[in-house]
Each structure stands twice: as C-alpha cells, then as structure tokens.
Amino acid sequence: MRIGVFLVAAGFPGMAPGDVLRDTLEAIEAAERAGFDDAWIAEHHFMSYGVCPSAVTLAAVALGRTSRITVGTAVSVLSAQHPVALAEQAAILHHVSDGRFRLGVGRGGPWRELEVFGTGTARFERGFPESLDLLCTALNGGPVAGDGEFFRFREVTMVPQARMSPVVACTSDGTVRLAAERGLPMLLGMHIGDDEKAGMIAAYEAYAAGPAAHIGAALGYVADSTEQAVREMRESLPRWLGPGLAGYVPVDGRPPPRRDIPEYVDLLCRIHPVGSAEHCVEKITTTAARTGLRHLILMVEGAGDRARTLENIARLGAEVLPAVRQRGQGAA
C-alpha cells in the first residue's frame, strides 16, 4: 500500500502566501523523512483556498530538495494551459529527477483563470478530451500535431522526449469514462467517501480494458484521541474553508458553489482518518478493503499551523504508516 501526503498550500487567515509556499516545501521534506511514498501539490488561481498557482513549479523545487520521495501535481489545471507546454515541463522534471515526478491533471472549473489566461469557457466545457489526448500524445515520446477544435498546429517533435502517463482527477461519470477509455488512472477527491469512490472505480472498470492504479485523497490528522482530533479539525478547518471556498468565482455569471462549512467538516472527520493513531489505521485499512484502493494521499495541513502540520506528518509517519503497511503485508 502506498501512502502519500496531499498539500493544498492552504491559505489560512493571517498566513502570507510566501510563507505558505515555504511551509509546503518544508512539509514535503518532512514527509520524505517520515517515510511517506509521495507528495502531491494542488494548483489554484486567484484564491486563498490554495495559494500555489503552478503545481509544476513548486514540484520542481520540491524535487530539488528531496532524494527519494515521488512528487506529483494534484492537479495541474489542464483547461487553463496548453497541453503540449505542460508536457514539456513534465518531461523536464521526469528527466532531472530520475523519474520521481508524476503529472496529475484535471478539467478544473468555470473559474476566473479561463478569462485571465484566454482559454475560455468553451475549452473548459468541451475541450478537455482534446487537451488530454494531446497531452498523452506529447508524453508518449513521439511527434505531436493539433487538428481539432481548440488546437491546430503542424507536427513537432517533443524535446526532451519522455514516456509518462498522467493521472486524471475525476468527479463525474463523463471524466471517469474518458480516463477509462484511455487507460489512465483516476485521482478521486477527498469530498467523497468509500462508497462513492468504490462506485467510481466500478464505473471505470466497466469502461476500461483493464485495471489501473487509482489514487484516493483523504483528510489525515492524528491526535492523542479521536475526540481531540475531531475537535481540533472543527476549530481549524472552517477558518480556511469559509474564505477559501468563497474564492471559487465563476467567470460566466453562473451561481457560485455553496457548501455548509460545519457540515462539510463533520463529513470529512467522519469518513477520513481523523483521530487516534489506532483509529487512523482502521480508517485507512477499511477504505482499502471497501474500495480496492492501494494508494492514498492524506491532506495533512488541516491544523493551519506550520509546527502542527510538521508534527502531524511525523506522527502519521511513526504511528500510522508502519501499522498500515504491516496489515497490508498480512492481507497479501
């Protein structure tokens, strides 16, 4: 079983974005020391929910500061950038890190970056399959040309060449089918629980020619007791989620998304490994059994404080990871 960390670069109130980015890098270094398999960096634009606008850039710095851990993007927003340019950046990181980089991509949403970067809502609404196919072709080591609705260009040879397959963030049946038909693994979000994740994996398998090594995201926080862990998340998470989620502003006038923050925090604490070490181990192994997932990434920044994040990473590494892996070996 692979266990990684998921870094949103969460902009809690009172935290300067530059400090958050430095703390995110420190968290990745701590995750390597603690024995995690990988670290995944989120990308957001023009909002405090996540203050990293280029997951690839931050991943490059993280790879330079580490020697063992895999670093990935969860995710690079494909609707807001050129797929071939993203493939070039991924290829660089693949080569200079000796294969420790993984690219995760997603469709994103109808947010302001579509206007700012000039890609437009039409590409968000209709262009994701075309963008994904160009990205996969560019990452397959051969020549690539554009002859579709959104990209038209003559054939070019990728330099440097790299053979990689992206992970695709999936939140709808259409994206599940798209990933399945291309044989690409899914990244499943932390907003859904085991039953929903299992249902999406079952749908994937109905469309796909074979299985894939999917990844599931979850909130991960350990304390001396489950009651303490839940109490601390109820205190800290709303401070981030309230203003953070309000930053999702549609570019085309459609109503912004709404979520009951306390209810959402309770959901996250209920369905994810938030609690004592024993509780976290049980939650992770139960998720693996119910969903078939063998790769989880834990959002570890929930306390909203650098020192507590580093402590959380260290405790998860010392008290949870060994027990999860031991159970996994026993099941095998």
CSV table of C-alpha atoms in Angstrom, one decimal:
chain,number,residue,atom,x,y,z
A,1,MET,CA,0.0,0.0,0.0
A,2,ARG,CA,1.3,3.4,-1.0
A,3,ILE,CA,0.6,6.4,1.4
A,4,GLY,CA,1.4,9.9,0.4
A,5,VAL,CA,0.7,13.5,1.5
A,6,PHE,CA,-1.5,15.9,-0.3
A,7,LEU,CA,-0.5,19.6,0.0
A,8,VAL,CA,-3.2,22.2,-0.9
A,9,ALA,CA,-0.9,25.1,0.1
A,10,ALA,CA,-3.9,26.2,2.2
A,11,GLY,CA,-4.1,29.9,2.8
A,12,PHE,CA,-5.3,30.1,6.4
A,13,PRO,CA,-6.2,33.6,7.6
A,14,GLY,CA,-3.2,35.6,8.7
A,15,MET,CA,-0.7,33.5,6.7
A,16,ALA,CA,1.3,35.2,4.0
A,17,PRO,CA,1.2,33.3,0.7
A,18,GLY,CA,5.0,33.2,0.5
A,19,ASP,CA,5.2,31.7,4.0
A,20,VAL,CA,2.6,29.1,3.0
A,21,LEU,CA,4.7,28.1,0.0
A,22,ARG,CA,7.8,27.7,2.1
A,23,ASP,CA,5.9,25.7,4.6
A,24,THR,CA,4.6,23.4,1.9
A,25,LEU,CA,8.1,22.7,0.8
A,26,GLU,CA,9.2,22.0,4.4
A,27,ALA,CA,6.2,19.6,4.7
A,28,ILE,CA,7.4,17.7,1.7
A,29,GLU,CA,10.9,17.3,3.1
A,30,ALA,CA,9.3,16.2,6.4
A,31,ALA,CA,7.1,13.7,4.6
A,32,GLU,CA,10.2,12.2,3.0
A,33,ARG,CA,11.9,11.8,6.4
A,34,ALA,CA,8.7,10.3,7.9
A,35,GLY,CA,8.6,7.6,5.3
A,36,PHE,CA,5.8,8.7,3.0
A,37,ASP,CA,5.9,7.4,-0.5
A,38,ASP,CA,4.9,10.5,-2.4
A,39,ALA,CA,3.8,14.1,-2.1
A,40,TRP,CA,1.2,15.8,-4.3
A,41,ILE,CA,0.8,19.5,-4.8
A,42,ALA,CA,-2.5,21.2,-5.6
A,43,GLU,CA,-2.9,24.1,-8.0
A,44,HIS,CA,-5.4,27.0,-7.6
A,45,HIS,CA,-5.6,30.5,-9.1
A,46,PHE,CA,-6.5,33.8,-7.5
A,47,MET,CA,-7.9,32.4,-4.2
A,48,SER,CA,-6.8,31.7,-0.7
A,49,TYR,CA,-8.1,28.1,-0.7
A,50,GLY,CA,-4.8,27.2,-2.2
A,51,VAL,CA,-2.0,29.7,-2.9
A,52,CYS,CA,0.1,27.7,-5.4
A,53,PRO,CA,-0.8,28.8,-8.9
A,54,SER,CA,1.8,26.4,-10.5
A,55,ALA,CA,2.0,23.0,-9.1
A,56,VAL,CA,4.7,22.0,-11.6
A,57,THR,CA,6.9,24.9,-10.5
A,58,LEU,CA,6.6,24.0,-6.8
A,59,ALA,CA,7.1,20.4,-7.6
A,60,ALA,CA,10.4,21.3,-9.3
A,61,VAL,CA,11.6,23.0,-6.2
A,62,ALA,CA,10.5,20.1,-4.0
A,63,LEU,CA,12.3,17.5,-6.2
A,64,GLY,CA,15.5,19.5,-5.9
A,65,ARG,CA,15.2,19.4,-2.1
A,66,THR,CA,14.5,15.7,-1.8
A,67,SER,CA,16.2,12.5,-3.0
A,68,ARG,CA,13.7,9.6,-2.6
A,69,ILE,CA,10.1,10.7,-2.4
A,70,THR,CA,8.0,10.9,-5.6
A,71,VAL,CA,6.4,14.4,-6.2
A,72,GLY,CA,3.3,14.9,-8.2
A,73,THR,CA,0.7,17.5,-9.2
A,74,ALA,CA,-2.8,17.0,-7.8
A,75,VAL,CA,-3.6,18.6,-10.1
A,76,SER,CA,-2.4,20.8,-12.9
A,77,VAL,CA,-5.4,22.6,-14.4
A,78,LEU,CA,-5.4,21.5,-18.0
A,79,SER,CA,-8.2,23.8,-19.1
A,80,ALA,CA,-6.1,26.8,-18.2
A,81,GLN,CA,-2.9,25.9,-20.1
A,82,HIS,CA,-1.6,24.4,-23.3
A,83,PRO,CA,-1.3,20.6,-23.0
A,84,VAL,CA,2.0,20.4,-25.1
A,85,ALA,CA,3.6,23.2,-23.0
A,86,LEU,CA,2.6,21.2,-19.8
A,87,ALA,CA,4.0,18.0,-21.3
A,88,GLU,CA,7.3,19.8,-22.0
A,89,GLN,CA,7.5,20.9,-18.3
A,90,ALA,CA,6.6,17.4,-17.1
A,91,ALA,CA,9.3,15.8,-19.4
A,92,ILE,CA,12.0,18.1,-17.9
A,93,LEU,CA,11.0,17.1,-14.3
A,94,HIS,CA,10.9,13.4,-15.3
A,95,HIS,CA,14.5,13.5,-16.6
A,96,VAL,CA,16.1,15.7,-13.9
A,97,SER,CA,14.5,13.8,-11.1
A,98,ASP,CA,15.3,10.3,-12.4
A,99,GLY,CA,11.6,9.5,-12.8
A,100,ARG,CA,10.4,10.8,-9.4
A,101,PHE,CA,7.8,13.2,-10.9
A,102,ARG,CA,4.2,12.3,-11.7
A,103,LEU,CA,1.8,14.5,-13.5
A,104,GLY,CA,-1.8,14.7,-12.4
A,105,VAL,CA,-4.3,16.8,-14.4
A,106,GLY,CA,-7.9,17.9,-14.1
A,107,ARG,CA,-10.5,19.7,-16.1
A,108,GLY,CA,-10.8,22.4,-13.4
A,109,GLY,CA,-13.9,24.6,-13.2
A,110,PRO,CA,-15.5,27.7,-14.8
A,111,TRP,CA,-13.3,30.0,-12.8
A,112,ARG,CA,-11.6,33.3,-13.5
A,113,GLU,CA,-8.4,31.8,-14.8
A,114,LEU,CA,-10.2,30.9,-18.0
A,115,GLU,CA,-10.7,34.6,-18.7
A,116,VAL,CA,-7.3,35.7,-17.5
A,117,PHE,CA,-5.3,33.2,-19.4
A,118,GLY,CA,-7.5,33.4,-22.5
A,119,THR,CA,-8.5,29.7,-22.8
A,120,GLY,CA,-12.2,30.5,-22.3
A,121,THR,CA,-15.3,28.6,-21.1
A,122,ALA,CA,-15.7,26.7,-24.3
A,123,ARG,CA,-12.5,24.8,-23.8
A,124,PHE,CA,-13.5,24.1,-20.2
A,125,GLU,CA,-16.9,22.8,-21.3
A,126,ARG,CA,-15.9,20.9,-24.5
A,127,GLY,CA,-12.1,20.8,-24.8
A,128,PHE,CA,-10.9,18.6,-22.1
A,129,PRO,CA,-10.9,15.3,-24.2
A,130,GLU,CA,-8.9,17.1,-26.9
A,131,SER,CA,-6.5,18.6,-24.4
A,132,LEU,CA,-6.0,15.3,-22.7
A,133,ASP,CA,-5.3,13.4,-25.9
A,134,LEU,CA,-2.7,16.0,-27.0
A,135,LEU,CA,-1.1,15.8,-23.6
A,136,CYS,CA,-0.9,12.0,-23.7
A,137,THR,CA,0.5,12.0,-27.3
A,138,ALA,CA,3.1,14.6,-26.3
A,139,LEU,CA,4.1,12.4,-23.3
A,140,ASN,CA,4.4,9.3,-25.4
A,141,GLY,CA,7.7,10.2,-26.8
A,142,GLY,CA,6.6,10.7,-30.5
A,143,PRO,CA,5.7,13.6,-32.7
A,144,VAL,CA,2.5,15.6,-31.9
A,145,ALA,CA,0.2,17.7,-34.1
A,146,GLY,CA,-3.0,19.6,-33.5
A,147,ASP,CA,-6.0,19.2,-35.8
A,148,GLY,CA,-9.0,19.7,-33.6
A,149,GLU,CA,-11.5,22.4,-32.5
A,150,PHE,CA,-9.2,24.1,-30.0
A,151,PHE,CA,-5.6,23.2,-31.2
A,152,ARG,CA,-4.4,23.4,-34.7
A,153,PHE,CA,-0.6,23.3,-35.3
A,154,ARG,CA,1.8,21.4,-37.5
A,155,GLU,CA,3.6,18.4,-36.3
A,156,VAL,CA,6.5,18.9,-34.0
A,157,THR,CA,9.0,16.5,-32.2
A,158,MET,CA,9.0,16.7,-28.5
A,159,VAL,CA,12.3,17.7,-27.0
A,160,PRO,CA,13.0,16.3,-24.5
A,161,GLN,CA,11.0,13.1,-25.0
A,162,ALA,CA,9.5,11.3,-22.0
A,163,ARG,CA,7.2,8.4,-21.7
A,164,MET,CA,4.7,9.2,-19.0
A,165,SER,CA,1.1,8.7,-18.3
A,166,PRO,CA,-0.9,11.3,-16.4
A,167,VAL,CA,-3.3,10.7,-13.5
A,168,VAL,CA,-6.7,12.3,-14.1
A,169,ALA,CA,-8.9,13.9,-11.4
A,170,CYS,CA,-12.4,12.5,-11.8
A,171,THR,CA,-15.6,13.9,-10.3
A,172,SER,CA,-18.1,12.9,-12.9
A,173,ASP,CA,-19.1,9.9,-14.9
A,174,GLY,CA,-18.0,11.6,-18.1
A,175,THR,CA,-14.5,12.1,-16.9
A,176,VAL,CA,-14.4,8.6,-15.4
A,177,ARG,CA,-15.2,7.2,-18.8
A,178,LEU,CA,-12.7,9.4,-20.5
A,179,ALA,CA,-9.9,8.2,-18.3
A,180,ALA,CA,-11.0,4.6,-18.5
A,181,GLU,CA,-11.1,4.6,-22.3
A,182,ARG,CA,-7.5,5.9,-22.3
A,183,GLY,CA,-6.3,3.5,-19.6
A,184,LEU,CA,-5.3,6.4,-17.3
A,185,PRO,CA,-5.6,6.1,-13.5
A,186,MET,CA,-8.0,8.3,-11.6
A,187,LEU,CA,-7.4,10.7,-8.7
A,188,LEU,CA,-10.5,10.6,-6.5
A,189,GLY,CA,-11.2,13.6,-4.3
A,190,MET,CA,-11.5,13.8,-0.5
A,191,HIS,CA,-15.0,15.3,-0.7
A,192,ILE,CA,-16.4,11.8,-1.3
A,193,GLY,CA,-16.3,8.7,0.9
A,194,ASP,CA,-15.6,5.0,0.4
A,195,ASP,CA,-19.0,4.1,-1.2
A,196,GLU,CA,-18.7,6.9,-3.8
A,197,LYS,CA,-15.1,6.0,-4.5
A,198,ALA,CA,-16.0,2.4,-4.9
A,199,GLY,CA,-18.8,3.3,-7.3
A,200,MET,CA,-16.5,5.4,-9.5
A,201,ILE,CA,-13.9,2.6,-9.6
A,202,ALA,CA,-16.7,0.1,-10.6
A,203,ALA,CA,-17.8,2.5,-13.3
A,204,TYR,CA,-14.2,2.9,-14.5
A,205,GLU,CA,-13.8,-0.9,-14.8
A,206,ALA,CA,-17.0,-1.1,-16.8
A,207,TYR,CA,-15.5,1.2,-19.4
A,208,ALA,CA,-11.8,0.2,-19.3
A,209,ALA,CA,-10.0,-2.7,-20.9
A,210,GLY,CA,-8.1,-3.4,-17.7
A,211,PRO,CA,-7.5,-2.2,-14.1
A,212,ALA,CA,-5.5,0.8,-13.1
A,213,ALA,CA,-3.6,2.0,-10.0
A,214,HIS,CA,-6.0,4.7,-8.9
A,215,ILE,CA,-5.3,7.3,-6.1
A,216,GLY,CA,-7.7,8.4,-3.4
A,217,ALA,CA,-7.4,11.7,-1.4
A,218,ALA,CA,-8.4,11.9,2.2
A,219,LEU,CA,-8.0,14.3,5.2
A,220,GLY,CA,-5.4,12.8,7.6
A,221,TYR,CA,-4.9,14.1,11.1
A,222,VAL,CA,-3.7,12.2,14.2
A,223,ALA,CA,-4.0,13.2,17.9
A,224,ASP,CA,-3.9,11.5,21.2
A,225,SER,CA,-7.6,10.7,20.9
A,226,THR,CA,-10.2,10.7,18.2
A,227,GLU,CA,-12.3,13.2,20.2
A,228,GLN,CA,-9.3,15.6,20.3
A,229,ALA,CA,-8.5,15.2,16.6
A,230,VAL,CA,-12.1,15.9,15.6
A,231,ARG,CA,-12.4,18.9,18.0
A,232,GLU,CA,-9.2,20.4,16.5
A,233,MET,CA,-10.4,20.0,12.9
A,234,ARG,CA,-13.7,21.5,13.8
A,235,GLU,CA,-11.9,24.5,15.2
A,236,SER,CA,-9.3,25.0,12.4
A,237,LEU,CA,-10.8,23.9,9.1
A,238,PRO,CA,-13.7,26.4,9.0
A,239,ARG,CA,-11.2,29.3,9.3
A,240,TRP,CA,-9.7,28.1,6.0
A,241,LEU,CA,-12.7,26.6,4.2
A,242,GLY,CA,-15.0,29.6,4.7
A,243,PRO,CA,-13.0,32.3,2.9
A,244,GLY,CA,-11.2,29.7,0.7
A,245,LEU,CA,-14.3,28.2,-0.9
A,246,ALA,CA,-15.7,31.7,-1.4
A,247,GLY,CA,-12.8,32.2,-3.8
A,248,TYR,CA,-14.4,29.9,-6.4
A,249,VAL,CA,-15.9,32.7,-8.5
A,250,PRO,CA,-17.5,31.6,-11.9
A,251,VAL,CA,-16.3,33.6,-14.8
A,252,ASP,CA,-19.7,33.4,-16.7
A,253,GLY,CA,-22.2,34.6,-14.1
A,254,ARG,CA,-23.5,31.2,-13.1
A,255,PRO,CA,-24.2,30.9,-9.3
A,256,PRO,CA,-21.1,30.2,-7.3
A,257,PRO,CA,-20.9,26.8,-5.4
A,258,ARG,CA,-22.3,26.8,-1.9
A,259,ARG,CA,-21.4,24.4,0.9
A,260,ASP,CA,-22.4,24.2,4.6
A,261,ILE,CA,-18.9,24.5,6.1
A,262,PRO,CA,-19.5,22.9,9.6
A,263,GLU,CA,-21.5,20.1,8.0
A,264,TYR,CA,-18.6,19.6,5.5
A,265,VAL,CA,-16.0,19.5,8.2
A,266,ASP,CA,-18.1,16.9,10.1
A,267,LEU,CA,-18.3,14.8,6.9
A,268,LEU,CA,-14.5,14.9,6.4
A,269,CYS,CA,-13.9,13.9,10.0
A,270,ARG,CA,-16.4,11.1,9.8
A,271,ILE,CA,-15.2,9.5,6.5
A,272,HIS,CA,-11.5,10.0,6.7
A,273,PRO,CA,-8.6,9.1,9.1
A,274,VAL,CA,-9.0,11.8,11.7
A,275,GLY,CA,-8.4,10.5,15.2
A,276,SER,CA,-6.1,8.5,17.3
A,277,ALA,CA,-3.4,6.5,15.6
A,278,GLU,CA,-5.4,3.3,16.0
A,279,HIS,CA,-8.5,5.0,14.5
A,280,CYS,CA,-6.5,6.3,11.6
A,281,VAL,CA,-5.0,2.9,10.9
A,282,GLU,CA,-8.5,1.4,11.0
A,283,LYS,CA,-10.0,4.0,8.7
A,284,ILE,CA,-7.2,3.6,6.1
A,285,THR,CA,-7.4,-0.2,6.0
A,286,THR,CA,-11.2,-0.1,5.9
A,287,THR,CA,-11.0,2.3,2.9
A,288,ALA,CA,-8.6,0.0,1.1
A,289,ALA,CA,-10.9,-3.0,1.8
A,290,ARG,CA,-14.1,-1.3,0.7
A,291,THR,CA,-12.7,0.5,-2.4
A,292,GLY,CA,-9.8,-1.6,-3.6
A,293,LEU,CA,-7.6,1.5,-3.5
A,294,ARG,CA,-3.9,0.7,-2.8
A,295,HIS,CA,-2.7,4.3,-2.9
A,296,LEU,CA,-4.0,7.1,-0.6
A,297,ILE,CA,-2.8,10.6,-0.2
A,298,LEU,CA,-3.5,12.4,3.0
A,299,MET,CA,-4.2,16.1,3.3
A,300,VAL,CA,-2.1,17.0,6.3
A,301,GLU,CA,-2.4,20.8,6.7
A,302,GLY,CA,-5.7,20.8,8.5
A,303,ALA,CA,-4.4,22.4,11.7
A,304,GLY,CA,-3.4,25.5,9.8
A,305,ASP,CA,-0.2,25.9,11.6
A,306,ARG,CA,3.4,25.1,10.4
A,307,ALA,CA,4.5,23.4,13.6
A,308,ARG,CA,1.3,21.3,14.0
A,309,THR,CA,1.5,20.3,10.3
A,310,LEU,CA,5.0,19.0,10.8
A,311,GLU,CA,4.0,17.3,14.0
A,312,ASN,CA,1.1,15.7,12.2
A,313,ILE,CA,3.3,14.4,9.4
A,314,ALA,CA,5.8,13.0,11.9
A,315,ARG,CA,3.1,11.2,14.0
A,316,LEU,CA,1.4,9.8,10.9
A,317,GLY,CA,4.8,8.5,9.7
A,318,ALA,CA,5.7,7.0,13.1
A,319,GLU,CA,2.4,5.8,14.4
A,320,VAL,CA,0.2,5.1,11.4
A,321,LEU,CA,2.2,4.2,8.3
A,322,PRO,CA,4.1,1.2,9.8
A,323,ALA,CA,0.8,-0.4,11.1
A,324,VAL,CA,-1.0,0.2,7.7
A,325,ARG,CA,1.8,-1.4,5.8
A,326,GLN,CA,2.1,-4.3,8.3
A,327,ARG,CA,-1.7,-5.0,7.8
A,328,GLY,CA,-1.3,-4.8,4.1
A,329,GLN,CA,1.5,-7.3,4.1
A,330,GLY,CA,-0.6,-9.6,6.2
A,331,ALA,CA,-3.5,-9.3,3.8
A,332,ALA,CA,-1.2,-10.1,0.9
